[in-house]
mmCIF file with all atom_site columns, C-alpha atoms in Angstrom:
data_model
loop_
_atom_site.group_PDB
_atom_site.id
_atom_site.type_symbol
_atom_site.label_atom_id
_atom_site.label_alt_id
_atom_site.label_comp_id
_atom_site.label_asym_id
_atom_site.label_entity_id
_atom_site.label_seq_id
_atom_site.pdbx_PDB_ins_code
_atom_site.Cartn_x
_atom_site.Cartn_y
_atom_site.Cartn_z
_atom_site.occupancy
_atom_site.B_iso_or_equiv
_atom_site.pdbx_formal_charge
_atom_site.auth_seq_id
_atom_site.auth_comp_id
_atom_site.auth_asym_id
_atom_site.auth_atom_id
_atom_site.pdbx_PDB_model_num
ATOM 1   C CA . UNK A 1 1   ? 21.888  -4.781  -3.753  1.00 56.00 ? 1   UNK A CA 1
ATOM 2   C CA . UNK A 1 2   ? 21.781  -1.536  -2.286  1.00 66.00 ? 2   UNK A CA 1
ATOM 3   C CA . UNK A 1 3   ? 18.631  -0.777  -3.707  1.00 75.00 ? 3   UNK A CA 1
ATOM 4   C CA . UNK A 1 4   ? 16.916  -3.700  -3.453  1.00 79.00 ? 4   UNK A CA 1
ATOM 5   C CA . UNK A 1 5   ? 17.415  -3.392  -0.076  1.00 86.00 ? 5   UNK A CA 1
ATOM 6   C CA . UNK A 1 6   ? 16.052  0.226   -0.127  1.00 88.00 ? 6   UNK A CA 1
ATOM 7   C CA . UNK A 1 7   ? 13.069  -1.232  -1.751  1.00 90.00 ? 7   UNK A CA 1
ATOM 8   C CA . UNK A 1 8   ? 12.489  -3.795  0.722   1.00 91.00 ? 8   UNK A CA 1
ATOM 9   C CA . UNK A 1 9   ? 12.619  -1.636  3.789   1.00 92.00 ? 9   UNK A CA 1
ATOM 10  C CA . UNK A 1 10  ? 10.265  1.071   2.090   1.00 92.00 ? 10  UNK A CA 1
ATOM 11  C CA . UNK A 1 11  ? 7.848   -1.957  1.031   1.00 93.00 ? 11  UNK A CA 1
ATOM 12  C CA . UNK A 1 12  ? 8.262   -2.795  4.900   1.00 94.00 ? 12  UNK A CA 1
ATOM 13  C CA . UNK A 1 13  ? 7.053   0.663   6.274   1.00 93.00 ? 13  UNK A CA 1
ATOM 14  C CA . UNK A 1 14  ? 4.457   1.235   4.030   1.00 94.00 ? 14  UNK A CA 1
ATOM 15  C CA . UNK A 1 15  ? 2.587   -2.192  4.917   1.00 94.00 ? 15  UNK A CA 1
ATOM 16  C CA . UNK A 1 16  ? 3.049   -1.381  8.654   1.00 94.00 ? 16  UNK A CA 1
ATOM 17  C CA . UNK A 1 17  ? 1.991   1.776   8.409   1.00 93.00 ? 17  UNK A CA 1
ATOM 18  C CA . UNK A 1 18  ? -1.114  0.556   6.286   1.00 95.00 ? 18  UNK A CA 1
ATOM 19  C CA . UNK A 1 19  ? -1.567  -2.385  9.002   1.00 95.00 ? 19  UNK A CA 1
ATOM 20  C CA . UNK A 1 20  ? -1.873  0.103   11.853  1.00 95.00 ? 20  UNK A CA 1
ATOM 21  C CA . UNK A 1 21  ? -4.270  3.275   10.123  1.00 94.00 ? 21  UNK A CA 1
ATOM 22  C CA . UNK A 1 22  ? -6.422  -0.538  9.467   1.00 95.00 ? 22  UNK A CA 1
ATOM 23  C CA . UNK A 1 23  ? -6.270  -1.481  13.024  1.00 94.00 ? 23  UNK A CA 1
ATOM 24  C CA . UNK A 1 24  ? -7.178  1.930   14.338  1.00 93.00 ? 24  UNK A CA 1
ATOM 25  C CA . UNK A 1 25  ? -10.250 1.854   12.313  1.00 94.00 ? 25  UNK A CA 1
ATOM 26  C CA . UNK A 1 26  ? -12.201 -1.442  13.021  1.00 92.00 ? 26  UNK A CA 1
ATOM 27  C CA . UNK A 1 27  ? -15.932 -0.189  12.044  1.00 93.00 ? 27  UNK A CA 1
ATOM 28  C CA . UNK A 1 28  ? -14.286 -0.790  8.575   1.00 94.00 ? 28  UNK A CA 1
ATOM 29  C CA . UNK A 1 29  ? -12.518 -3.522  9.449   1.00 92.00 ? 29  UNK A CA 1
ATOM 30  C CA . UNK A 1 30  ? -15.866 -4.901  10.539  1.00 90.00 ? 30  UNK A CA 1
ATOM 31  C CA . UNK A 1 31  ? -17.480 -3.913  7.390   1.00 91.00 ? 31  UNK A CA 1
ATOM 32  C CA . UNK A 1 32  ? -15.201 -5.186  4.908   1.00 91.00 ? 32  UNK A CA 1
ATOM 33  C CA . UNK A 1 33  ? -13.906 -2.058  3.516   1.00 94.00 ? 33  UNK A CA 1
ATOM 34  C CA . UNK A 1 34  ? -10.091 -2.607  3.615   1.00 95.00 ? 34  UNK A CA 1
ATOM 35  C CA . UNK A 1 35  ? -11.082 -6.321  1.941   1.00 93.00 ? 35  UNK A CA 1
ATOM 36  C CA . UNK A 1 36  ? -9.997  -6.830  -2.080  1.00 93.00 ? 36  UNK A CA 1
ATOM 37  C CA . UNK A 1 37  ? -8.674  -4.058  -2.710  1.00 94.00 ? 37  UNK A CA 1
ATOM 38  C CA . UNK A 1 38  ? -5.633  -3.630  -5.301  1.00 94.00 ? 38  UNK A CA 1
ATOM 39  C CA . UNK A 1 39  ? -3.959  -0.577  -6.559  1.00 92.00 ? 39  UNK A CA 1
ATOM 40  C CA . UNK A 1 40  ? -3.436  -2.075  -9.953  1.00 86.00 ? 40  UNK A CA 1
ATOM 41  C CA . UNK A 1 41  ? -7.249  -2.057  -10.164 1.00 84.00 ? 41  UNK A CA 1
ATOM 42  C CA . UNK A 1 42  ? -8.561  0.606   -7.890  1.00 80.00 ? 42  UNK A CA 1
ATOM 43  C CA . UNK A 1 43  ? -6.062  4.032   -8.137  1.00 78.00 ? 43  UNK A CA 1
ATOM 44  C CA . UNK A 1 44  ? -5.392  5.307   -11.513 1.00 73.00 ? 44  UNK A CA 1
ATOM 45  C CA . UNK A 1 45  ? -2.667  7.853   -11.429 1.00 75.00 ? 45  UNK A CA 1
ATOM 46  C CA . UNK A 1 46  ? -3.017  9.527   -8.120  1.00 82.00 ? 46  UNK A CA 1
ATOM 47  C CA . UNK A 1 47  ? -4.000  12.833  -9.198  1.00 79.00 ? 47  UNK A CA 1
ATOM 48  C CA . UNK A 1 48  ? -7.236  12.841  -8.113  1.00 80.00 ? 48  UNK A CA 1
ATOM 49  C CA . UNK A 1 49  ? -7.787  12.315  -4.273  1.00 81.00 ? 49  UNK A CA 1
ATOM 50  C CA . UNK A 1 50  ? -10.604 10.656  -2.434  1.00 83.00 ? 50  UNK A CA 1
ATOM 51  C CA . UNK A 1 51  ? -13.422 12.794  -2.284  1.00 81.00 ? 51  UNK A CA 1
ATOM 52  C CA . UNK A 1 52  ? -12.970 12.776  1.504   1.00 80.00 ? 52  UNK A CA 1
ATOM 53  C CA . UNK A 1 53  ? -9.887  13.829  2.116   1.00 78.00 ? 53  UNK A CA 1
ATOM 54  C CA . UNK A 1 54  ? -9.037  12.942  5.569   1.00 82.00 ? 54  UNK A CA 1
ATOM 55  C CA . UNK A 1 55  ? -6.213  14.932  6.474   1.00 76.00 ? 55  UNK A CA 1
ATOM 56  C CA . UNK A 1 56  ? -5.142  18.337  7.712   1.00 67.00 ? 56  UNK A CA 1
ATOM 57  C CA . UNK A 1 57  ? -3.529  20.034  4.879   1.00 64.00 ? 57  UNK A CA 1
ATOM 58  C CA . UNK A 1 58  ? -1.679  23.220  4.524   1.00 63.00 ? 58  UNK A CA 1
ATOM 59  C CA . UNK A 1 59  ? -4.845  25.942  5.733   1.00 60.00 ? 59  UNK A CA 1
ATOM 60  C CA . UNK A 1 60  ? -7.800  23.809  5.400   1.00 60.00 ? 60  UNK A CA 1
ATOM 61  C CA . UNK A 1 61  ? -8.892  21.399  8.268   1.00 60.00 ? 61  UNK A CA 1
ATOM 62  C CA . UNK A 1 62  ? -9.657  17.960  7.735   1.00 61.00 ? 62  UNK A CA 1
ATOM 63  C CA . UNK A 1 63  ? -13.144 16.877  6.884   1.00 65.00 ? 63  UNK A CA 1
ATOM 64  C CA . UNK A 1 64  ? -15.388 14.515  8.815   1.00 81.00 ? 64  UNK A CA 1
ATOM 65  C CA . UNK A 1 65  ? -15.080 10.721  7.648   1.00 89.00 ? 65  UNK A CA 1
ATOM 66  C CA . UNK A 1 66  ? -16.839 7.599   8.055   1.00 93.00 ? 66  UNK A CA 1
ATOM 67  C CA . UNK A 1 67  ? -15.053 4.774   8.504   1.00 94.00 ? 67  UNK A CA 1
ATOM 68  C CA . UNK A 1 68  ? -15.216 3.665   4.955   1.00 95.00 ? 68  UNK A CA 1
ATOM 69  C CA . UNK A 1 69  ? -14.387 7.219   3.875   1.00 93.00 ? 69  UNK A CA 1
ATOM 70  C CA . UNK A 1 70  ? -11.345 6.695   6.229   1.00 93.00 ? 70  UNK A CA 1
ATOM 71  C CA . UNK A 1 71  ? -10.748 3.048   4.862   1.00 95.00 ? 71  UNK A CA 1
ATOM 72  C CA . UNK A 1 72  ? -10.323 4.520   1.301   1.00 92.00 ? 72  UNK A CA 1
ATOM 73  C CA . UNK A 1 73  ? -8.133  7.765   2.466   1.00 91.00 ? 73  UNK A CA 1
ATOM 74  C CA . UNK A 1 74  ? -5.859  5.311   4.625   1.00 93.00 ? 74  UNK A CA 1
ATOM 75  C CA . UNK A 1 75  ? -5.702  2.972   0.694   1.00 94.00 ? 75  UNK A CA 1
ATOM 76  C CA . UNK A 1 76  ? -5.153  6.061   -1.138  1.00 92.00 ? 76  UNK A CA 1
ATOM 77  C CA . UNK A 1 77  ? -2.168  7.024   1.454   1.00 92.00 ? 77  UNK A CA 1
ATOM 78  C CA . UNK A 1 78  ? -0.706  3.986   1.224   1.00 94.00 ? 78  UNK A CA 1
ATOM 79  C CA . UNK A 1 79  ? -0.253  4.079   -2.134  1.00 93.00 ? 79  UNK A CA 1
ATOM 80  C CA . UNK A 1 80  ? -0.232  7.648   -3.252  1.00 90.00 ? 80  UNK A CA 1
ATOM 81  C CA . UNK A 1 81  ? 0.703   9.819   0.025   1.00 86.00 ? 81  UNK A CA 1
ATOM 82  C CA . UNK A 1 82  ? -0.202  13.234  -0.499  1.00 69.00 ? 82  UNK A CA 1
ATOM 83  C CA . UNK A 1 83  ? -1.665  12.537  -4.252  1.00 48.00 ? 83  UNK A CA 1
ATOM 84  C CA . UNK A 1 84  ? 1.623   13.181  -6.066  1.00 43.00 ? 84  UNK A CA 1
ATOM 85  C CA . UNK A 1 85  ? 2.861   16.435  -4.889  1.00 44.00 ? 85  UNK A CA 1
ATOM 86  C CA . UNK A 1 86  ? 4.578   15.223  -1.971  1.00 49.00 ? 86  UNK A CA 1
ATOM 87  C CA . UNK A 1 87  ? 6.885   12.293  -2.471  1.00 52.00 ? 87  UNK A CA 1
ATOM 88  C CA . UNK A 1 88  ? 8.492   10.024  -0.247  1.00 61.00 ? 88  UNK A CA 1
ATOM 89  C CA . UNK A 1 89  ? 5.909   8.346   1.751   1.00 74.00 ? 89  UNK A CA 1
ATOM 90  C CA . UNK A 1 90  ? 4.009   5.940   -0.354  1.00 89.00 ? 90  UNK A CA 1
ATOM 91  C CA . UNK A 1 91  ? 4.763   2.963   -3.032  1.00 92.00 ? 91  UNK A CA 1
ATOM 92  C CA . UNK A 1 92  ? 4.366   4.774   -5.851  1.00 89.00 ? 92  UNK A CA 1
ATOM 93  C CA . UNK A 1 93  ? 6.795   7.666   -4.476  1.00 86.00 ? 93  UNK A CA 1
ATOM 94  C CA . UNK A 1 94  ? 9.777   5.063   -3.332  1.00 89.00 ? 94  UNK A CA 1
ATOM 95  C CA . UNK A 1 95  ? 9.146   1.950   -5.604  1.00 92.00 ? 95  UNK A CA 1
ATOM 96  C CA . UNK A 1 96  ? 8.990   0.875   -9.363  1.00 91.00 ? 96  UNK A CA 1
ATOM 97  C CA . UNK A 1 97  ? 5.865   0.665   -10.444 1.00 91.00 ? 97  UNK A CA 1
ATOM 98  C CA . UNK A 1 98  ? 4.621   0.209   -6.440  1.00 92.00 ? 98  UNK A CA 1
ATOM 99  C CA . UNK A 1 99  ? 1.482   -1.615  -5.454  1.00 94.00 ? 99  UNK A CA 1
ATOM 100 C CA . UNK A 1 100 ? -0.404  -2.099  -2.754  1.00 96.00 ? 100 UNK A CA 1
ATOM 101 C CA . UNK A 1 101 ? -3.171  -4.804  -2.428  1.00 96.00 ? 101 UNK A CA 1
ATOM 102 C CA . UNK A 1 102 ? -5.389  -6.217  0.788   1.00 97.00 ? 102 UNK A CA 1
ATOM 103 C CA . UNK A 1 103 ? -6.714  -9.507  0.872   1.00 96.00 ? 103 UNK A CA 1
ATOM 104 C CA . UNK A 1 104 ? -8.806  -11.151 3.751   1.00 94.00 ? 104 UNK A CA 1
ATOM 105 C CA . UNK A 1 105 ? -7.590  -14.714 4.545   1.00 94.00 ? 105 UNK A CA 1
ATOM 106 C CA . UNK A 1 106 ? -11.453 -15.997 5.342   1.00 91.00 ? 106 UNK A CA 1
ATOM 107 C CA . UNK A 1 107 ? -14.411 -16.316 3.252   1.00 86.00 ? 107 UNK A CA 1
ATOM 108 C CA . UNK A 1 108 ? -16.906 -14.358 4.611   1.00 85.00 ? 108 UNK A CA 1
ATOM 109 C CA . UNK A 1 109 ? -14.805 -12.044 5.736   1.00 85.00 ? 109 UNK A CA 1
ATOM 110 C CA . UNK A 1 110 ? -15.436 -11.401 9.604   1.00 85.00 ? 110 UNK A CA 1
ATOM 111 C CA . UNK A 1 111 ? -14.955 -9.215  12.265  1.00 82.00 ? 111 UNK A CA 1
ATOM 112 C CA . UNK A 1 112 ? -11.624 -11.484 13.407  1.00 87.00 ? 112 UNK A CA 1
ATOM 113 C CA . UNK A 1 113 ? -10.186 -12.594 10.122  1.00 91.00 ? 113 UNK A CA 1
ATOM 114 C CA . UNK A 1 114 ? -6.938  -12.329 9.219   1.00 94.00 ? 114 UNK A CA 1
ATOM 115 C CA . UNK A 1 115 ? -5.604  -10.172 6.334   1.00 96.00 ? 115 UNK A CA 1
ATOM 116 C CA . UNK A 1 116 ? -2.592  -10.444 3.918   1.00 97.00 ? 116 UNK A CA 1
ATOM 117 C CA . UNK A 1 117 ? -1.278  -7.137  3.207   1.00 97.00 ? 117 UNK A CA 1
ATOM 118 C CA . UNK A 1 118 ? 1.420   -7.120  0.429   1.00 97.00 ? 118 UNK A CA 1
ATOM 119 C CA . UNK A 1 119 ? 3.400   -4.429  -1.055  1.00 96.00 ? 119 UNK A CA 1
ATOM 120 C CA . UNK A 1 120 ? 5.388   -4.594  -4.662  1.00 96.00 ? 120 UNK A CA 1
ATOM 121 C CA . UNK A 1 121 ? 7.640   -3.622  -6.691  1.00 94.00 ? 121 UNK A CA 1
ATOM 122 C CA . UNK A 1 122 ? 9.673   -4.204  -10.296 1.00 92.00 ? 122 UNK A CA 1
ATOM 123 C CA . UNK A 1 123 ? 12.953  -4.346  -9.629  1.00 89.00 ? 123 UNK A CA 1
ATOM 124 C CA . UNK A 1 124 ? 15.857  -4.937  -12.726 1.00 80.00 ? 124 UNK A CA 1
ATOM 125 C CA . UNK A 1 125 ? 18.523  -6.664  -12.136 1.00 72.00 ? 125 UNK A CA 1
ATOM 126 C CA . UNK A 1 126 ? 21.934  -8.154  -14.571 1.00 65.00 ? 126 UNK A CA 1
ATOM 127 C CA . UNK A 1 127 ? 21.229  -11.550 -15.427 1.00 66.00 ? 127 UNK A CA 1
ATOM 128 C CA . UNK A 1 128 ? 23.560  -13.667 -18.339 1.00 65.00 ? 128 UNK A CA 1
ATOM 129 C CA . UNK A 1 129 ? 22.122  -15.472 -20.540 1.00 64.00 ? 129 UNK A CA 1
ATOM 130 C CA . UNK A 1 130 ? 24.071  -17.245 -23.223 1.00 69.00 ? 130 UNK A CA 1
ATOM 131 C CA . UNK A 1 131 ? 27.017  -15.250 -22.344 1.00 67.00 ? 131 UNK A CA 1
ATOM 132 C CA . UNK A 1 132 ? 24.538  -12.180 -22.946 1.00 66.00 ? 132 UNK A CA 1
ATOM 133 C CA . UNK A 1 133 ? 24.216  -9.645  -20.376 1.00 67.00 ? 133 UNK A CA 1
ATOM 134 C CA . UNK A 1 134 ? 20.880  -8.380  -20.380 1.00 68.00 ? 134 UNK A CA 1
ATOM 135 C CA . UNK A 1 135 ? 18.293  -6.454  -17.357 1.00 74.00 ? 135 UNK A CA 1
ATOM 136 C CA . UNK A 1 136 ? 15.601  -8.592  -16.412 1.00 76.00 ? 136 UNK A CA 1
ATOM 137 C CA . UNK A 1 137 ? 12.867  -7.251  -14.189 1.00 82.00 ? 137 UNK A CA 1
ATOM 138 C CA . UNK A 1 138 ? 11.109  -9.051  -11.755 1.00 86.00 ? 138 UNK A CA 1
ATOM 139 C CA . UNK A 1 139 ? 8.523   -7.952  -9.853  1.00 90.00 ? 139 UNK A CA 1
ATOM 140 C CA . UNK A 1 140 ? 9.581   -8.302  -6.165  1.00 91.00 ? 140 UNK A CA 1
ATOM 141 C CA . UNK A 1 141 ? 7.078   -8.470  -2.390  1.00 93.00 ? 141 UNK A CA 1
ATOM 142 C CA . UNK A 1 142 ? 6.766   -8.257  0.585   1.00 93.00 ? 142 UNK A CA 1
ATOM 143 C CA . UNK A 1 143 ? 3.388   -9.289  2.675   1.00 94.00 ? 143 UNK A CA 1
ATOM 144 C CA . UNK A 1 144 ? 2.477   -8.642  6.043   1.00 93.00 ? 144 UNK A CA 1
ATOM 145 C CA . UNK A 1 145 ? -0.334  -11.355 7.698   1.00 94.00 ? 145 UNK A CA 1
ATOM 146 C CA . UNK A 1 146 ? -2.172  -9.026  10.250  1.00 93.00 ? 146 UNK A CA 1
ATOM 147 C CA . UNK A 1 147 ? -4.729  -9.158  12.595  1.00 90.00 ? 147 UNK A CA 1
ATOM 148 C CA . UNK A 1 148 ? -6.730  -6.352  12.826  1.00 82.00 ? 148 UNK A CA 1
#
């Protein structure tokens, strides 16, 4: 229980922090670049980072973004922090097999839709079967409905 609840809370901060780098950039709100996306589809193994890289790190200052460059560095955060060498921040540092996907809730997508952000994870668990004790994994979420 412990962990799920770990897992839960984790899943918790990451969406909010993903719901507020969206709502501090609304050019790509506007544009549709936060819209569809899904980890399981878009970030292979977070070793290589965005292009733009939109962050202050270590010596070197951060580069100049668009918003869209800034849509997919805010994405790649939220799932990958600092691209695997820092852990701790981002669903694939604190979760099982962590995703992250963002869906707009109209279709077009406008300027004031609403979004469904949603964060998951696998998480095992005892279950008896037949007298059996065996783990079963089930994969486990928590959304966030946002408007940006």
């Amino acid at each position: 229980f412990t962990n799920s609840s770990f897992a839960r809370t984790q899943a918790t901060f990451i969406a909010e922090n993903l719901a507020e780098r969206m709502r501090a950039n609304p050019d790509a709100i506007i544009n549709g670049d936060y819209a569809g996306f899904n980890s399981s589809n878009s970030i292979g193994s977070c070793t290589a980072r965005p292009a733009q890289y939109c962050e202050v790190t270590g010596s070197s200052a951060a580069t100049s973004c668009t918003s869209a460059q800034l849509a997919t560095f805010d994405l790649y955060q939220a799932v990958c922090g600092s691209g695997g060498s820092e852990t701790g921040s981002a669903a694939r540092d604190v979760l099982p097999n962590g995703q992250v996907s963002v869906a707009c809730n109209d279709a077009p997508c406008i300027a004031t839709s609403t979004y469904t952000l949603t964060v998951s994870w696998d998480e095992t668990n005892a279950s008896n079967v037949n007298g059996a004790i065996d783990d079963v994994t089930n994969t486990q979420s928590t959304q966030f409905i946002i408007t940006p």
